[in-house]
Coordinates of C-alpha atoms and ligand atoms in Angstrom, one line a residue:
M15 CA -0.4 0.1 0.0
T16 CA 1.4 3.4 -0.8
G17 CA 0.0 6.6 0.8
P18 CA 0.3 10.4 -0.6
T19 CA 3.7 11.7 -1.5
A20 CA 4.7 14.3 0.4
V21 CA 3.6 17.0 -1.8
E22 CA 0.5 15.9 -1.7
S23 CA 0.4 15.2 1.9
V24 CA 1.0 19.6 1.7
T25 CA -0.6 20.2 -0.4
A26 CA -4.0 18.9 0.6
S27 CA -2.7 20.5 4.0
F28 CA -3.2 24.1 2.5
A29 CA -6.3 23.3 0.9
R30 CA -7.8 22.2 4.0
M31 CA -6.5 25.1 5.7
E32 CA -7.8 27.5 3.1
A33 CA -11.1 25.7 3.3
V34 CA -11.2 26.0 7.1
R35 CA -10.5 29.4 6.8
A36 CA -13.0 30.0 4.4
G37 CA -15.5 27.8 6.5
A38 CA -18.6 29.5 8.4
D39 CA -17.6 28.2 10.8
G40 CA -15.4 30.7 12.1
L41 CA -12.4 28.0 13.6
N42 CA -10.1 30.7 14.0
C43 CA -7.2 28.3 14.2
V44 CA -4.5 29.8 12.3
L45 CA -2.9 33.0 12.3
W46 CA 0.2 32.9 9.5
S47 CA 0.7 30.3 6.7
D48 CA 4.0 30.0 4.8
R49 CA 2.6 28.9 1.0
E50 CA 4.8 31.7 -0.8
R51 CA 8.0 31.2 1.1
A52 CA 7.6 27.6 1.4
P53 CA 6.9 26.5 -2.6
L54 CA 8.6 23.6 -2.6
A55 CA 7.4 22.3 0.5
G56 CA 7.2 19.1 0.3
Y57 CA 9.6 18.1 -2.9
P58 CA 12.2 15.6 -2.4
V59 CA 15.1 17.5 -4.1
A60 CA 18.5 15.4 -6.1
V61 CA 22.2 17.5 -6.6
K62 CA 24.7 17.1 -9.1
D63 CA 27.7 15.7 -7.0
N64 CA 29.5 18.8 -7.9
I65 CA 27.8 21.2 -5.7
A66 CA 28.8 21.6 -2.3
T67 CA 26.0 20.1 0.4
L68 CA 27.0 19.7 3.8
D69 CA 26.0 16.2 5.1
L70 CA 26.0 13.9 2.0
P71 CA 29.8 13.6 0.2
T72 CA 30.8 16.3 -2.5
T73 CA 33.0 14.3 -4.8
C74 CA 32.0 15.7 -8.2
G75 CA 32.4 12.0 -10.1
S76 CA 35.8 11.9 -9.2
R77 CA 38.7 10.0 -7.4
I78 CA 40.6 13.2 -6.1
L79 CA 37.6 14.0 -4.2
E80 CA 36.6 10.5 -2.9
G81 CA 34.7 11.3 0.7
Y82 CA 35.0 14.9 0.9
V83 CA 32.6 16.8 2.8
S84 CA 32.1 20.6 1.5
P85 CA 32.6 22.8 5.1
Y86 CA 30.1 24.7 3.6
E87 CA 26.9 24.4 1.3
A88 CA 26.1 26.1 -2.3
T89 CA 24.2 29.2 -2.2
V90 CA 21.2 26.9 -4.7
V91 CA 21.0 24.6 -1.6
S92 CA 19.8 26.2 0.4
R93 CA 17.6 28.2 -1.7
L94 CA 16.5 24.6 -2.3
R95 CA 16.4 24.5 1.3
A96 CA 14.8 27.4 2.5
A97 CA 11.8 26.4 -0.2
G98 CA 11.3 23.7 2.1
S99 CA 12.8 20.5 0.0
V100 CA 14.4 17.8 1.5
V101 CA 17.7 16.9 -0.6
L102 CA 16.8 13.0 -1.2
C103 CA 20.5 12.6 -2.5
K104 CA 24.2 13.7 -4.8
T105 CA 23.8 12.6 -8.0
N106 CA 26.7 10.6 -10.2
C107 CA 28.0 13.2 -13.0
D108 CA 31.0 13.2 -15.2
E109 CA 34.7 13.3 -13.5
F110 CA 34.4 17.0 -12.7
A111 CA 31.5 18.1 -15.2
M112 CA 33.8 16.8 -18.2
G113 CA 32.0 14.8 -20.7
S114 CA 28.8 13.7 -22.7
S115 CA 27.5 10.6 -21.3
N116 CA 28.6 10.4 -17.8
E117 CA 31.2 7.4 -18.6
N118 CA 34.1 9.3 -17.2
S119 CA 32.6 9.0 -13.4
A120 CA 35.5 7.2 -11.4
Y121 CA 31.6 6.0 -9.8
G122 CA 31.0 4.2 -12.7
P123 CA 28.2 4.8 -15.7
V124 CA 24.8 5.7 -15.2
R125 CA 22.5 4.2 -17.6
N126 CA 19.8 5.9 -19.5
P127 CA 15.8 4.9 -17.8
I128 CA 14.6 4.4 -21.2
D129 CA 17.0 1.8 -22.5
P130 CA 19.4 0.8 -20.1
C131 CA 21.9 -0.2 -22.9
R132 CA 22.2 3.7 -23.4
V133 CA 23.9 6.0 -21.8
P134 CA 21.7 8.7 -20.1
G135 CA 23.9 12.0 -21.3
G136 CA 26.2 14.1 -19.6
S137 CA 27.6 15.4 -17.7
S138 CA 24.5 16.0 -15.5
G139 CA 23.5 12.5 -16.4
G140 CA 23.0 10.9 -13.2
S141 CA 20.3 14.3 -12.3
A142 CA 18.7 13.5 -15.9
A143 CA 18.2 9.7 -14.7
A144 CA 16.7 10.8 -10.8
V145 CA 14.2 13.0 -12.6
A146 CA 13.3 10.3 -16.0
A147 CA 13.1 7.0 -13.4
G148 CA 10.5 9.3 -10.7
I149 CA 12.7 9.6 -8.3
V150 CA 12.4 13.1 -7.9
R151 CA 10.5 15.8 -10.2
I152 CA 13.0 18.2 -9.5
A153 CA 17.0 18.2 -9.8
L154 CA 20.3 20.5 -10.0
G155 CA 23.0 20.2 -12.7
S156 CA 25.1 22.4 -14.4
E157 CA 26.1 23.6 -17.7
T158 CA 29.4 24.5 -19.0
G159 CA 28.7 23.4 -22.4
G160 CA 24.9 21.5 -22.4
S161 CA 25.2 19.3 -19.3
V162 CA 21.9 20.1 -18.5
R163 CA 20.3 20.4 -21.7
Q164 CA 21.7 17.4 -23.4
P165 CA 21.0 14.6 -20.5
A166 CA 17.9 15.9 -20.3
A167 CA 17.1 15.7 -24.0
F168 CA 18.7 12.2 -23.8
C169 CA 16.2 10.9 -21.1
G170 CA 12.7 12.2 -22.5
V171 CA 12.9 15.2 -19.3
V172 CA 13.2 18.8 -19.2
G173 CA 16.6 20.8 -18.7
V174 CA 17.4 24.3 -18.4
K175 CA 20.5 26.3 -18.3
P176 CA 20.0 29.9 -17.5
T177 CA 21.5 33.4 -18.2
Y178 CA 24.9 33.6 -17.2
G179 CA 24.5 35.9 -13.8
R180 CA 21.1 34.8 -13.3
V181 CA 21.8 32.0 -10.8
S182 CA 24.8 31.9 -7.9
R183 CA 27.5 29.7 -8.2
F184 CA 28.6 29.9 -5.3
G185 CA 29.3 26.4 -4.1
L186 CA 29.6 24.9 -7.6
V187 CA 33.1 23.2 -7.9
A188 CA 35.0 25.5 -10.8
F189 CA 35.0 23.8 -14.1
A190 CA 35.2 27.3 -16.8
S191 CA 34.0 29.7 -14.6
S192 CA 33.0 31.7 -17.5
L193 CA 30.7 29.0 -19.0
D194 CA 29.5 27.4 -15.8
Q195 CA 26.3 27.6 -14.7
V196 CA 24.0 25.6 -12.3
G197 CA 21.0 24.5 -14.4
V198 CA 17.9 22.7 -13.0
L199 CA 15.9 19.4 -14.6
G200 CA 12.5 18.7 -14.2
R201 CA 9.9 16.0 -15.4
T202 CA 7.7 18.7 -16.6
V203 CA 8.6 23.0 -17.6
D204 CA 6.6 23.3 -14.5
D205 CA 8.5 21.4 -11.9
A206 CA 11.6 23.6 -14.1
A207 CA 10.7 26.6 -14.0
L208 CA 9.3 26.3 -10.2
G209 CA 13.2 24.8 -9.5
M210 CA 14.5 28.4 -11.6
E211 CA 12.2 30.5 -9.8
V212 CA 13.6 29.2 -6.1
I213 CA 17.6 29.5 -6.8
A214 CA 17.9 32.3 -9.3
G215 CA 18.3 35.8 -8.4
R216 CA 21.8 37.4 -6.8
D217 CA 23.3 36.0 -4.2
P218 CA 26.1 38.6 -2.1
Y219 CA 28.8 35.4 -2.2
D220 CA 29.0 35.5 -5.9
S221 CA 29.8 38.9 -7.9
T222 CA 29.5 37.1 -10.6
S223 CA 25.6 37.3 -10.1
A224 CA 23.3 39.4 -11.2
D225 CA 21.2 42.2 -9.4
R226 CA 17.6 41.4 -11.5
P227 CA 14.4 40.8 -10.0
V228 CA 13.3 37.2 -10.5
P229 CA 10.4 37.1 -12.0
R230 CA 7.4 33.9 -11.0
Y231 CA 8.6 31.9 -14.4
R232 CA 5.2 30.2 -13.6
D233 CA 3.2 32.5 -14.5
A234 CA 4.3 32.2 -17.9
A235 CA 2.1 29.1 -18.2
S236 CA -0.5 31.3 -19.1
Q237 CA 1.2 33.7 -21.6
P238 CA 0.3 33.2 -25.1
M239 CA 2.3 32.8 -28.2
R240 CA 0.5 35.1 -30.4
G241 CA 2.6 37.9 -31.9
L242 CA 6.2 36.1 -31.1
T243 CA 8.5 34.9 -33.8
I244 CA 10.3 32.1 -33.7
G245 CA 13.8 32.0 -35.5
R246 CA 14.6 28.5 -36.9
P247 CA 18.8 28.9 -37.5
A248 CA 19.9 27.0 -40.6
E249 CA 23.2 26.7 -38.6
Y250 CA 21.3 24.0 -36.1
F251 CA 19.3 21.9 -39.4
P252 CA 22.7 21.0 -41.8
P253 CA 21.5 18.6 -44.3
S254 CA 23.4 16.1 -42.5
L255 CA 20.9 16.2 -39.9
D256 CA 19.4 12.8 -39.5
R257 CA 15.8 13.0 -40.9
R258 CA 14.0 11.8 -38.0
V259 CA 15.3 13.8 -35.6
A260 CA 14.4 17.3 -38.4
A261 CA 11.0 15.8 -39.1
L262 CA 10.2 16.1 -35.4
C263 CA 11.4 19.8 -35.2
D264 CA 9.3 20.2 -37.8
R265 CA 6.4 18.7 -35.5
A266 CA 7.3 20.8 -32.7
L267 CA 7.4 24.2 -35.1
D268 CA 4.3 23.7 -36.2
A269 CA 2.6 23.0 -32.7
L270 CA 4.2 26.5 -32.2
R271 CA 2.5 28.1 -35.1
S272 CA -0.7 26.3 -33.6
Q273 CA 0.1 28.6 -30.4
G274 CA 0.0 31.7 -32.8
A275 CA 3.5 32.2 -33.5
Q276 CA 5.4 32.7 -36.7
V277 CA 8.8 30.4 -38.2
R278 CA 11.2 32.7 -40.1
D279 CA 14.5 31.5 -41.1
I280 CA 17.4 33.2 -39.6
S281 CA 21.2 32.4 -40.0
L282 CA 24.2 31.9 -36.8
P283 CA 26.8 32.2 -39.0
H284 CA 29.3 31.7 -36.5
T285 CA 28.2 28.5 -35.3
D286 CA 30.4 25.5 -36.8
L287 CA 33.2 27.6 -34.7
A288 CA 31.5 27.1 -31.3
I289 CA 33.1 23.3 -30.4
P290 CA 37.0 24.3 -31.4
V291 CA 36.3 27.7 -29.6
Y292 CA 34.7 25.4 -26.4
Y293 CA 37.6 22.7 -26.6
I294 CA 40.2 25.6 -26.0
I295 CA 38.3 27.7 -24.0
A296 CA 36.7 25.2 -21.3
P297 CA 40.4 23.0 -20.5
A298 CA 41.5 26.6 -20.6
E299 CA 40.0 27.6 -17.6
A300 CA 40.1 24.0 -16.6
S301 CA 43.1 24.0 -16.1
S302 CA 43.4 26.7 -14.1
N303 CA 40.3 25.8 -11.5
L304 CA 42.1 22.3 -11.5
A305 CA 45.1 23.3 -10.3
R306 CA 43.8 23.5 -6.3
F307 CA 43.7 19.7 -5.8
D308 CA 46.9 19.0 -5.1
G309 CA 46.9 16.8 -2.3
V310 CA 47.3 19.6 0.3
R311 CA 44.2 21.2 1.1
Y312 CA 41.6 18.2 -0.2
G313 CA 40.7 15.0 -0.6
L314 CA 43.4 13.0 -1.9
R315 CA 46.8 12.5 -0.9
V316 CA 49.1 9.7 -2.4
T317 CA 52.2 10.4 0.4
G318 CA 56.0 8.8 -0.6
D319 CA 59.6 9.8 0.8
D320 CA 60.4 12.0 -2.8
G321 CA 59.2 15.5 -1.8
L322 CA 56.2 17.9 -2.3
R323 CA 56.3 18.4 -6.2
A324 CA 56.7 13.7 -6.4
M325 CA 53.4 13.7 -4.2
Y326 CA 52.2 16.3 -5.7
E327 CA 52.0 14.5 -9.4
R328 CA 51.0 11.5 -7.5
T329 CA 48.2 12.5 -6.3
R330 CA 47.5 14.3 -9.8
S331 CA 47.8 11.1 -11.5
R332 CA 46.3 8.9 -9.5
G333 CA 43.5 10.4 -8.8
F334 CA 42.0 12.6 -12.0
G335 CA 40.8 10.1 -14.4
P336 CA 41.6 9.9 -18.5
E337 CA 39.8 13.1 -20.0
V338 CA 40.2 15.3 -16.6
T339 CA 43.9 14.8 -17.5
R340 CA 43.5 15.3 -21.3
R341 CA 41.3 18.3 -20.3
V342 CA 44.4 19.4 -17.5
L343 CA 47.2 19.3 -20.5
L344 CA 45.6 20.5 -23.2
G345 CA 44.4 23.6 -21.6
T346 CA 48.0 24.4 -20.1
Y347 CA 48.9 24.1 -23.2
V348 CA 46.8 26.5 -25.0
L349 CA 47.9 28.5 -22.0
S350 CA 51.0 28.5 -22.2
A351 CA 53.8 31.8 -22.6
G352 CA 54.0 31.7 -26.3
Y353 CA 50.5 30.5 -27.4
Y354 CA 48.1 32.2 -25.3
D355 CA 47.8 34.9 -28.5
A356 CA 47.4 32.6 -30.9
Y357 CA 44.8 30.1 -29.2
Y358 CA 43.1 31.9 -26.1
K359 CA 42.8 35.0 -27.1
K360 CA 41.5 33.9 -30.5
A361 CA 39.4 32.1 -29.1
Q362 CA 37.7 34.6 -27.6
E363 CA 37.7 37.0 -30.4
V364 CA 35.5 34.2 -32.1
R365 CA 33.6 33.7 -28.9
A366 CA 32.1 37.2 -29.4
C367 CA 31.3 36.9 -33.1
I368 CA 29.2 33.9 -31.5
T369 CA 27.8 35.9 -29.4
E370 CA 27.0 38.9 -31.6
D371 CA 25.2 36.7 -34.1
F372 CA 22.7 36.5 -31.4
R373 CA 22.8 39.5 -30.7
S374 CA 21.6 40.9 -34.2
A375 CA 19.5 37.5 -34.7
F376 CA 17.3 39.0 -31.4
A377 CA 17.8 42.5 -32.5
S378 CA 16.2 42.2 -35.8
G379 CA 12.8 40.5 -34.6
I380 CA 13.3 37.2 -33.3
D381 CA 11.7 36.3 -29.9
V382 CA 12.8 32.6 -29.5
I383 CA 15.7 30.5 -31.3
F384 CA 14.4 27.2 -31.7
T385 CA 16.7 24.2 -32.4
P386 CA 17.7 21.0 -31.7
T387 CA 19.1 19.8 -28.3
T388 CA 21.1 17.9 -30.3
P389 CA 21.9 15.9 -33.5
S390 CA 20.8 12.2 -32.4
P391 CA 19.2 10.3 -29.0
A392 CA 21.0 8.7 -26.8
F393 CA 23.7 6.2 -27.7
E394 CA 24.9 2.8 -26.9
L395 CA 27.6 3.0 -23.6
G396 CA 30.7 2.5 -25.1
A397 CA 30.0 3.4 -28.5
K398 CA 32.0 6.6 -29.0
S399 CA 35.5 6.2 -27.9
D400 CA 36.7 8.8 -29.7
P401 CA 37.1 12.3 -27.4
Y402 CA 35.9 14.4 -30.5
E403 CA 32.9 12.4 -31.7
M404 CA 32.0 12.8 -28.2
Y405 CA 32.6 16.6 -28.0
L406 CA 30.1 16.6 -30.7
N407 CA 27.1 15.8 -29.2
D408 CA 27.3 19.5 -27.3
I409 CA 27.7 21.4 -31.2
F410 CA 24.1 22.9 -30.4
T411 CA 24.9 23.8 -26.9
C412 CA 27.9 25.2 -26.6
T413 CA 27.2 28.5 -28.4
G414 CA 24.5 28.9 -25.7
N415 CA 27.5 28.9 -23.0
L416 CA 29.8 30.8 -25.4
A417 CA 27.3 33.9 -25.2
G418 CA 26.0 33.3 -22.0
V419 CA 22.2 33.2 -23.3
P420 CA 19.6 30.9 -21.5
G421 CA 17.8 28.1 -22.9
I422 CA 15.7 25.3 -22.4
S423 CA 15.7 21.5 -23.8
V424 CA 11.2 20.4 -24.1
P425 CA 10.4 16.6 -25.0
I426 CA 9.2 16.9 -29.0
G427 CA 9.1 13.3 -29.8
R428 CA 11.4 9.9 -30.0
V429 CA 13.5 8.1 -32.7
D430 CA 13.4 4.8 -32.6
G431 CA 11.7 4.5 -29.0
L432 CA 14.7 7.2 -28.2
P433 CA 13.7 10.9 -26.5
I434 CA 14.8 13.9 -28.8
G435 CA 14.9 17.0 -27.3
G436 CA 14.1 20.4 -28.8
Q437 CA 15.8 24.1 -27.6
L438 CA 14.6 27.1 -27.1
I439 CA 16.6 30.1 -26.6
T440 CA 16.3 33.4 -25.7
R441 CA 17.7 36.7 -25.1
H442 CA 19.7 37.4 -22.0
F443 CA 17.7 37.1 -18.4
D444 CA 14.6 36.4 -20.8
E445 CA 14.3 33.6 -18.8
A446 CA 10.3 34.4 -18.5
G447 CA 9.7 34.2 -22.3
M448 CA 12.1 31.2 -22.4
F449 CA 9.6 29.3 -20.5
A450 CA 6.2 31.2 -21.8
A451 CA 7.6 29.3 -25.4
A452 CA 8.6 25.9 -23.2
Y453 CA 4.9 26.0 -21.5
A454 CA 3.3 26.4 -25.7
L455 CA 5.2 23.8 -26.5
E456 CA 4.8 21.3 -23.9
R457 CA 1.0 21.8 -24.2
A458 CA 0.4 21.8 -28.2
L459 CA 2.4 18.4 -28.2
G460 CA 0.7 16.7 -25.0
D461 CA 1.3 13.2 -25.4
E462 CA 3.1 13.2 -28.8
A463 CA 5.9 15.2 -26.9
H464 CA 6.9 11.3 -25.6
R465 CA 5.7 9.4 -29.1
Ligands
LIG2 N1 29.8 17.9 -22.9 C1 30.6 19.1 -22.5 C2 32.1 19.2 -22.0 O1 32.6 18.0 -21.6 C3 30.2 19.8 -21.5 C4 30.1 19.7 -20.0 C5 29.3 20.4 -19.3 O2 28.8 21.3 -19.6 N2 29.6 20.7 -17.5 O3 33.0 20.3 -21.6

């Protein structure tokens, strides 16, 4: 026998309270209630293991942090708790959030709940799988190049990456600081909107967090699409795109039209440079951020009698897995004297062109951009051994991290029974517009989103 869920029980109590308060018998038993301040009352949530929590380990899926418990908590986690939720678990992820399949975790790969022979995507694969498997309705993930949206797409759930600066990064273990943001995975658009409402906003502990009001994103649920223009960027629909993915995108665009939106073809011309640029900037920043894991202050220390330098080397070679090692080497190389201008500086210049692509699309009257989230559905475990092939998973998402714009992945149908996600992107800090389009798409597709 199963009883009511915690959310049902809290909702029922609030409903009963309102009924009693409104009742003619005037019981007058309640003075003050807390519905508005506790929007997540009764919600268990899952938190990716690169976000600091006080009572559970924070290992980033790495051996180097095995057993590590943070002395402080991430602002996003404190906000979830303050809103009434319970942190149920920490979720598996690619080591230091580097990966697109969750096969880079020191604690073993995660399997996709839709098909356990396949990957859930990454790096927030554990969070996406926990939502898809019905463990929680809301989970936190993190994004540097697509790590919330891509696993959300692979697992058939909703995943949001907010505008850079919308959500505090305090307590998120840094990978590439100019790209990193905490994101939310939810069973529905409404779950994701609720989670984002709770975690967004200025935090004095993160100077890059923006001091802007946070709208009630759930209000976007009733916003009509009439008069809005959706941009369809040619670069995200190349002739090589799987035609079944393209067909589901066409159906999604029709669904948005049925809600009153217009669709216009646009171009984001620097899109093909995003992966090369991302794989200079992200490893460069990672090599610097991960220098702190030296066996002195955190986690693993492999000692010997041959001095400090040897201890650093042994700890790092033993503690980091192959992908993290590859990124640190790559990043150290591109930042080294004599190469900085040719690689990192150049990449930042191209990044500015990618940002300008988005800015000019929005300036030309586009309200929302629609793209596939990924070029293909979830692949089988072990299928992609070539790192470059793996990196191409983020081809449609890392542009958003480079430009800092918000994006959401919403289920739009299935290919061979495997979920496909559609991505909606809006201008900086227009999460409300992004959620409005996501609600409209979800509403118009109905059950077709999962068929
Ligand atoms: N898959 C990308 C990478 O490996 C993005 C990861 C992320 O967004 N954290 O870097």
